[in-house]
Structures are given as structure tokens and as C-alpha cells.
Amino acid sequence: MKIGILTFHWAVNYGAVLQAFALQKYLIDKGFKVEIINYKPYLIIAKQLIIKFINLDVKYFCRMINIMIFIKKNMILSNRMYFSNKQLMKNCKDYDLYISGSDQIWNTSFTIKAEGKVTLSYYLNFVPSNKKRIAYAASFGTDQIPKKVKNIILPELKKYNYISVREYTGKLILDDLFINSKIVLDPTFLIEKNIYNNLFSNIKYNKKDKDMFLYIIHNNQETTEKIVNYVCHRLYGKKCTNYGNSSIGIETWLKNIKGSKIVITNSYHGLIFALIFKILFIVIPVEGIQMNNRIFTLLNLTGLQERLIENYDESKINDLIKKKIEWKIVDERISNLRKESFDFIEKAIKE
């Protein structure tokens, strides 16, 4: 069986690329022939590049090159590159089964204007009617979507054979549309930890912040800045490197997380890899946007809600830094969730 995966493999983001890598790796290890469908919506990518170029964001372009090297070395992409939904419609018909996901592939902003118009590529609108469609750990990236968007996406959602999402709000949105779905783990949990270890086994680096790995994304995060300043300056007595705007490669990013004593992050995948490598962590919601439910969902599923700090609280920060995580209990929960995720994929593919 030949499987095509459509996801945000092109994003200049460590988590986005690693979730694509993990889903493909898992399926290949199960004996399937798997390709990442090399769809790169030209308009949105061009806009991003222009903005980064105007701002002379050298780190962004270095990170982009490092990610491209990682993809070429570790992932299998389709030989054909697709720049538009029209090209997918015309030429992408060679797979027996199509999987959309994970990541925020159903983000309303992308759906409405990614190609300067309504774009349903990530709802697999180009897939022939006789081919199977699966969504794995898909995300809307928001708590709710407008009615007009619901009307646009509903016909395509009805064509799916199986749908899974990665957060509670995604399931609620689908429930409201009378679409059956299941909550599963992000693809990065599907493969064994040793696979990640092998990625950076030969990496050498000079790590400045051996105690803490700071990974903060998004700008204008006032509460986050207060927490970071308190931890770095008052507790550790030094300036900390924020790897949220880093030029390092994926392998070094992973190794830095594993080598730290504590991870402080507002990133979903920053949280995930702290869990995978069993590193003490503090997670902070992203301010000003509706995309935190993925973090809330994962913390609830693992029983680690207390590791979340929503307001600046020095006493709580001190407590969380001192308090150990009962990894045996967390591992048991993740193990059960992994089994449920494996069962979903196997059933979706076989039936």
C-alpha cells in the first residue's frame, strides 16, 4: 500500500517538521510505502520569505537551511512538487490512501486565504472518490470557527473515512458538525525515544545554558517575559538563550532539550519533547491567541496540569522548579494513550 501524507512539512518550525518525520517513520516501520506529498503553497511561503528578508532575519534563513538539510536526509518527499491546490487536483492521484495531519492544517486563516482564496488542500479535496482519506491528529488551531467556514469544510469532512484530532476543542468543533472523531497523541509520540536519540548521536555543540532550555515563541508575551526574567536572573543569575529564535538545526535542538535539567516553554512541541526525554518543565500559555487548548489537552491527558503557569507567581515558580515529576505515572498514561493512537491508525488503514 502506498500512502501519501499531507502536512506542514515545509514550515520553518522544529515541531512541524518533527511531527511529519515521526508519522512517516512510524508508517514506514509498519511496512508501508510512504511519501510526504510535497505541497508548498507558493503564496503564503513567498509572503513569509519576503517579510523575513525585509526584516533581515538571518537566523530564520539559517534555521530554514538546517531544516531543509534535515528533511533531505531523513524524510521521503514526493518527486513532484505542488505549488497550488489546482496542481494537486490535476496530478496527485497516485496513492492508495491519503493522510492529512498533524499540526494546524485546518487553521481557518489558511483555509480562507492561503492561496489568496479558499484553499481546501488540507481537507484532501483533491483526492479521488475511490481512495481512502484519514485525518491524524489534525488541529483547527482555535477554539471555534465561523459558520461560513463550517459550511465550506463540512462537505469535505464528510468524505473522510476516519478522523482524529489532537485537542478537545477540535473534537467539539467536529461534534458540532456531527462528524465522528477521536482524540489521539501528536505523531511525535508514535515513535520510540531511541529514534530521536539516533538523530543527534553524532552532534557536538557548545551549550551555554546547561541547566535550562528556554524555548519561547511568539512576540509580546508579557507574563512569559516576567517568568523568564525571574528564573534566569534571580534564580540562575545569568542571561539565558532563547532558542525560540534560533538558527540551530533540529538535531541540536533535540539534544539541547535532552541535555537540560529544566525546560521552560510556551511551545506545544517544546512541552512534548520535555515529556519524551523526561525533563522537568514549566509551560506557559501563549498570550493573545486561541491556540492553547493543545497544551491544556496534553497536560490533562498526562495529569500534569500543575506544571502550567498562567499568571506571574514567584512562589509557584519556585515550587515547580523544586517539585519532581512522577515519571512512572506519566509514562503509564502516555503508554495507554499511545496504544489508543496505534489502534486508531491500524483500524483506519485496515478497514
mmCIF file of N, CA and C in Angstrom, residues 174-249:
data_model
loop_
_atom_site.group_PDB
_atom_site.id
_atom_site.type_symbol
_atom_site.label_atom_id
_atom_site.label_comp_id
_atom_site.label_asym_id
_atom_site.label_seq_id
_atom_site.Cartn_x
_atom_site.Cartn_y
_atom_site.Cartn_z
ATOM 1 N N LEU A 174 -15.910 19.398 15.676
ATOM 2 C CA LEU A 174 -16.408 18.323 14.813
ATOM 3 C C LEU A 174 -17.716 17.753 15.339
ATOM 4 N N ASP A 175 -17.850 17.653 16.654
ATOM 5 C CA ASP A 175 -19.121 17.197 17.240
ATOM 6 C C ASP A 175 -20.262 18.112 16.816
ATOM 7 N N ASP A 176 -19.974 19.412 16.800
ATOM 8 C CA ASP A 176 -20.993 20.394 16.419
ATOM 9 C C ASP A 176 -21.424 20.213 14.963
ATOM 10 N N LEU A 177 -20.525 19.624 14.175
ATOM 11 C CA LEU A 177 -20.821 19.360 12.761
ATOM 12 C C LEU A 177 -21.341 17.935 12.550
ATOM 13 N N PHE A 178 -21.518 17.208 13.661
ATOM 14 C CA PHE A 178 -21.970 15.809 13.622
ATOM 15 C C PHE A 178 -20.989 14.921 12.868
ATOM 16 N N ILE A 179 -19.707 15.207 13.070
ATOM 17 C CA ILE A 179 -18.634 14.407 12.479
ATOM 18 C C ILE A 179 -17.955 13.627 13.598
ATOM 19 N N ASN A 180 -17.884 12.320 13.458
ATOM 20 C CA ASN A 180 -17.224 11.489 14.470
ATOM 21 C C ASN A 180 -15.716 11.699 14.436
ATOM 22 N N SER A 181 -15.103 11.764 15.615
ATOM 23 C CA SER A 181 -13.651 11.913 15.679
ATOM 24 C C SER A 181 -13.139 11.345 16.990
ATOM 25 N N LYS A 182 -11.847 11.164 17.057
ATOM 26 C CA LYS A 182 -11.206 10.640 18.256
ATOM 27 C C LYS A 182 -9.986 11.499 18.580
ATOM 28 N N ILE A 183 -9.727 11.684 19.871
ATOM 29 C CA ILE A 183 -8.526 12.405 20.290
ATOM 30 C C ILE A 183 -7.366 11.423 20.362
ATOM 31 N N VAL A 184 -6.274 11.770 19.698
ATOM 32 C CA VAL A 184 -5.066 10.930 19.693
ATOM 33 C C VAL A 184 -3.856 11.789 20.031
ATOM 34 N N LEU A 185 -2.734 11.131 20.219
ATOM 35 C CA LEU A 185 -1.491 11.839 20.511
ATOM 36 C C LEU A 185 -0.875 12.421 19.246
ATOM 37 N N ASP A 186 -0.132 13.478 19.419
ATOM 38 C CA ASP A 186 0.665 14.044 18.338
ATOM 39 C C ASP A 186 1.584 12.959 17.774
ATOM 40 N N PRO A 187 1.847 12.958 16.463
ATOM 41 C CA PRO A 187 2.688 11.914 15.854
ATOM 42 C C PRO A 187 4.064 11.750 16.493
ATOM 43 N N THR A 188 4.589 12.817 17.104
ATOM 44 C CA THR A 188 5.921 12.718 17.708
ATOM 45 C C THR A 188 5.979 11.684 18.825
ATOM 46 N N PHE A 189 4.823 11.304 19.367
ATOM 47 C CA PHE A 189 4.779 10.275 20.404
ATOM 48 C C PHE A 189 4.747 8.858 19.824
ATOM 49 N N LEU A 190 4.513 8.730 18.534
ATOM 50 C CA LEU A 190 4.302 7.404 17.950
ATOM 51 C C LEU A 190 5.580 6.577 17.843
ATOM 52 N N ILE A 191 6.712 7.237 17.721
ATOM 53 C CA ILE A 191 7.968 6.502 17.541
ATOM 54 C C ILE A 191 8.744 6.469 18.858
ATOM 55 N N GLU A 192 9.661 5.522 18.950
ATOM 56 C CA GLU A 192 10.407 5.325 20.185
ATOM 57 C C GLU A 192 11.455 6.430 20.396
ATOM 58 N N LYS A 193 11.764 6.683 21.655
ATOM 59 C CA LYS A 193 12.717 7.742 22.005
ATOM 60 C C LYS A 193 14.082 7.512 21.381
ATOM 61 N N ASN A 194 14.491 6.243 21.234
ATOM 62 C CA ASN A 194 15.822 5.965 20.691
ATOM 63 C C ASN A 194 15.976 6.466 19.254
ATOM 64 N N ILE A 195 14.865 6.601 18.542
ATOM 65 C CA ILE A 195 14.925 7.135 17.170
ATOM 66 C C ILE A 195 15.368 8.593 17.206
ATOM 67 N N TYR A 196 14.857 9.351 18.157
ATOM 68 C CA TYR A 196 15.298 10.737 18.313
ATOM 69 C C TYR A 196 16.748 10.787 18.790
ATOM 70 N N ASN A 197 17.093 9.911 19.716
ATOM 71 C CA ASN A 197 18.480 9.868 20.198
ATOM 72 C C ASN A 197 19.457 9.625 19.060
ATOM 73 N N ASN A 198 19.066 8.756 18.131
ATOM 74 C CA ASN A 198 19.938 8.445 16.990
ATOM 75 C C ASN A 198 20.131 9.644 16.073
ATOM 76 N N LEU A 199 19.141 10.523 16.027
ATOM 77 C CA LEU A 199 19.249 11.704 15.166
ATOM 78 C C LEU A 199 20.393 12.617 15.589
ATOM 79 N N PHE A 200 20.625 12.701 16.907
ATOM 80 C CA PHE A 200 21.665 13.628 17.378
ATOM 81 C C PHE A 200 22.846 12.918 18.024
ATOM 82 N N SER A 201 23.004 11.631 17.769
ATOM 83 C CA SER A 201 24.081 10.869 18.423
ATOM 84 C C SER A 201 25.474 11.380 18.053
ATOM 85 N N ASN A 202 25.613 11.976 16.873
ATOM 86 C CA ASN A 202 26.932 12.461 16.433
ATOM 87 C C ASN A 202 27.060 13.980 16.494
ATOM 88 N N ILE A 203 26.085 14.615 17.097
ATOM 89 C CA ILE A 203 26.097 16.075 17.158
ATOM 90 C C ILE A 203 26.977 16.565 18.310
ATOM 91 N N LYS A 204 27.865 17.507 17.995
ATOM 92 C CA LYS A 204 28.678 18.151 19.021
ATOM 93 C C LYS A 204 28.297 19.626 19.069
ATOM 94 N N TYR A 205 28.191 20.147 20.254
ATOM 95 C CA TYR A 205 27.807 21.547 20.379
ATOM 96 C C TYR A 205 28.328 22.102 21.699
ATOM 97 N N ASN A 206 28.434 23.407 21.750
ATOM 98 C CA ASN A 206 28.806 24.091 22.988
ATOM 99 C C ASN A 206 27.541 24.709 23.568
ATOM 100 N N LYS A 207 27.033 24.109 24.586
ATOM 101 C CA LYS A 207 25.763 24.542 25.162
ATOM 102 C C LYS A 207 26.005 25.537 26.296
ATOM 103 N N LYS A 208 25.514 26.736 26.136
ATOM 104 C CA LYS A 208 25.726 27.782 27.134
ATOM 105 C C LYS A 208 24.861 27.561 28.375
ATOM 106 N N ASP A 209 23.620 27.136 28.170
ATOM 107 C CA ASP A 209 22.669 27.023 29.273
ATOM 108 C C ASP A 209 22.467 25.552 29.622
ATOM 109 N N LYS A 210 23.406 24.984 30.355
ATOM 110 C CA LYS A 210 23.351 23.556 30.653
ATOM 111 C C LYS A 210 22.208 23.215 31.610
ATOM 112 N N ASP A 211 21.804 24.170 32.436
ATOM 113 C CA ASP A 211 20.749 23.887 33.408
ATOM 114 C C ASP A 211 19.353 23.987 32.798
ATOM 115 N N MET A 212 19.155 24.977 31.945
ATOM 116 C CA MET A 212 17.809 25.270 31.471
ATOM 117 C C MET A 212 17.754 25.378 29.951
ATOM 118 N N PHE A 213 16.676 24.846 29.379
ATOM 119 C CA PHE A 213 16.419 25.033 27.960
ATOM 120 C C PHE A 213 15.210 25.944 27.837
ATOM 121 N N LEU A 214 15.441 27.122 27.307
ATOM 122 C CA LEU A 214 14.390 28.129 27.168
ATOM 123 C C LEU A 214 13.924 28.157 25.712
ATOM 124 N N TYR A 215 12.637 27.864 25.512
ATOM 125 C CA TYR A 215 12.101 27.841 24.150
ATOM 126 C C TYR A 215 10.773 28.593 24.145
ATOM 127 N N ILE A 216 10.871 29.887 23.867
ATOM 128 C CA ILE A 216 9.712 30.775 23.868
ATOM 129 C C ILE A 216 9.474 31.282 22.452
ATOM 130 N N ILE A 217 8.270 31.036 21.943
ATOM 131 C CA ILE A 217 7.909 31.510 20.607
ATOM 132 C C ILE A 217 6.800 32.558 20.721
ATOM 133 N N HIS A 218 6.646 33.359 19.677
ATOM 134 C CA HIS A 218 5.689 34.469 19.604
ATOM 135 C C HIS A 218 6.236 35.697 20.358
ATOM 136 N N ASN A 219 5.850 36.862 19.862
ATOM 137 C CA ASN A 219 6.290 38.119 20.456
ATOM 138 C C ASN A 219 5.243 38.661 21.436
ATOM 139 N N ASN A 220 5.638 39.698 22.170
ATOM 140 C CA ASN A 220 4.736 40.414 23.087
ATOM 141 C C ASN A 220 4.110 39.495 24.125
ATOM 142 N N GLN A 221 4.938 38.687 24.752
ATOM 143 C CA GLN A 221 4.490 37.767 25.794
ATOM 144 C C GLN A 221 4.904 38.320 27.164
ATOM 145 N N GLU A 222 4.099 39.209 27.718
ATOM 146 C CA GLU A 222 4.476 39.938 28.933
ATOM 147 C C GLU A 222 4.650 39.017 30.142
ATOM 148 N N THR A 223 3.678 38.166 30.392
ATOM 149 C CA THR A 223 3.764 37.253 31.536
ATOM 150 C C THR A 223 4.950 36.312 31.376
ATOM 151 N N THR A 224 5.109 35.819 30.161
ATOM 152 C CA THR A 224 6.228 34.908 29.880
ATOM 153 C C THR A 224 7.561 35.596 30.143
ATOM 154 N N GLU A 225 7.693 36.847 29.707
ATOM 155 C CA GLU A 225 8.941 37.587 29.909
ATOM 156 C C GLU A 225 9.245 37.769 31.393
ATOM 157 N N LYS A 226 8.219 38.045 32.183
ATOM 158 C CA LYS A 226 8.422 38.192 33.635
ATOM 159 C C LYS A 226 8.910 36.890 34.252
ATOM 160 N N ILE A 227 8.285 35.789 33.849
ATOM 161 C CA ILE A 227 8.672 34.477 34.390
ATOM 162 C C ILE A 227 10.101 34.130 33.989
ATOM 163 N N VAL A 228 10.421 34.363 32.726
ATOM 164 C CA VAL A 228 11.762 34.052 32.224
ATOM 165 C C VAL A 228 12.805 34.911 32.933
ATOM 166 N N ASN A 229 12.535 36.204 33.079
ATOM 167 C CA ASN A 229 13.483 37.095 33.757
ATOM 168 C C ASN A 229 13.715 36.664 35.200
ATOM 169 N N TYR A 230 12.651 36.260 35.858
ATOM 170 C CA TYR A 230 12.781 35.811 37.249
ATOM 171 C C TYR A 230 13.648 34.564 37.337
ATOM 172 N N VAL A 231 13.349 33.587 36.493
ATOM 173 C CA VAL A 231 14.097 32.319 36.543
ATOM 174 C C VAL A 231 15.555 32.532 36.147
ATOM 175 N N CYS A 232 15.786 33.258 35.065
ATOM 176 C CA CYS A 232 17.154 33.431 34.563
ATOM 177 C C CYS A 232 18.010 34.289 35.497
ATOM 178 N N HIS A 233 17.519 35.458 35.834
ATOM 179 C CA HIS A 233 18.349 36.416 36.558
ATOM 180 C C HIS A 233 18.366 36.196 38.067
ATOM 181 N N ARG A 234 17.206 35.946 38.647
ATOM 182 C CA ARG A 234 17.143 35.839 40.099
ATOM 183 C C ARG A 234 17.439 34.436 40.609
ATOM 184 N N LEU A 235 17.080 33.427 39.837
ATOM 185 C CA LEU A 235 17.330 32.064 40.295
ATOM 186 C C LEU A 235 18.645 31.504 39.768
ATOM 187 N N TYR A 236 18.921 31.786 38.467
ATOM 188 C CA TYR A 236 20.147 31.252 37.879
ATOM 189 C C TYR A 236 21.262 32.294 37.772
ATOM 190 N N GLY A 237 20.915 33.559 37.912
ATOM 191 C CA GLY A 237 21.911 34.612 37.927
ATOM 192 C C GLY A 237 22.641 34.824 36.622
ATOM 193 N N LYS A 238 21.954 34.663 35.512
ATOM 194 C CA LYS A 238 22.608 34.867 34.215
ATOM 195 C C LYS A 238 21.571 35.127 33.128
ATOM 196 N N LYS A 239 22.050 35.583 31.992
ATOM 197 C CA LYS A 239 21.199 35.759 30.829
ATOM 198 C C LYS A 239 21.031 34.408 30.144
ATOM 199 N N CYS A 240 19.814 34.086 29.741
ATOM 200 C CA CYS A 240 19.541 32.780 29.129
ATOM 201 C C CYS A 240 19.283 32.932 27.636
ATOM 202 N N THR A 241 19.733 31.982 26.881
ATOM 203 C CA THR A 241 19.499 31.969 25.440
ATOM 204 C C THR A 241 18.108 31.428 25.152
ATOM 205 N N ASN A 242 17.327 32.201 24.401
ATOM 206 C CA ASN A 242 16.009 31.723 23.981
ATOM 207 C C ASN A 242 16.144 31.051 22.624
ATOM 208 N N TYR A 243 15.921 29.747 22.589
ATOM 209 C CA TYR A 243 16.043 29.004 21.345
ATOM 210 C C TYR A 243 14.793 29.103 20.475
ATOM 211 N N GLY A 244 13.856 29.972 20.876
ATOM 212 C CA GLY A 244 12.669 30.204 20.067
ATOM 213 C C GLY A 244 12.957 30.987 18.805
ATOM 214 N N ASN A 245 14.081 31.667 18.770
ATOM 215 C CA ASN A 245 14.502 32.391 17.561
ATOM 216 C C ASN A 245 15.927 31.991 17.249
ATOM 217 N N SER A 246 16.116 30.702 17.058
ATOM 218 C CA SER A 246 17.453 30.150 16.915
ATOM 219 C C SER A 246 17.747 29.745 15.475
ATOM 220 N N SER A 247 19.009 29.633 15.171
ATOM 221 C CA SER A 247 19.420 29.175 13.840
ATOM 222 C C SER A 247 19.885 27.724 13.859
ATOM 223 N N ILE A 248 19.840 27.077 15.023
ATOM 224 C CA ILE A 248 20.357 25.717 15.136
ATOM 225 C C ILE A 248 19.499 24.728 14.362
ATOM 226 N N GLY A 249 20.070 23.569 14.094
ATOM 227 C CA GLY A 249 19.350 22.521 13.396
ATOM 228 C C GLY A 249 18.463 21.722 14.332
#
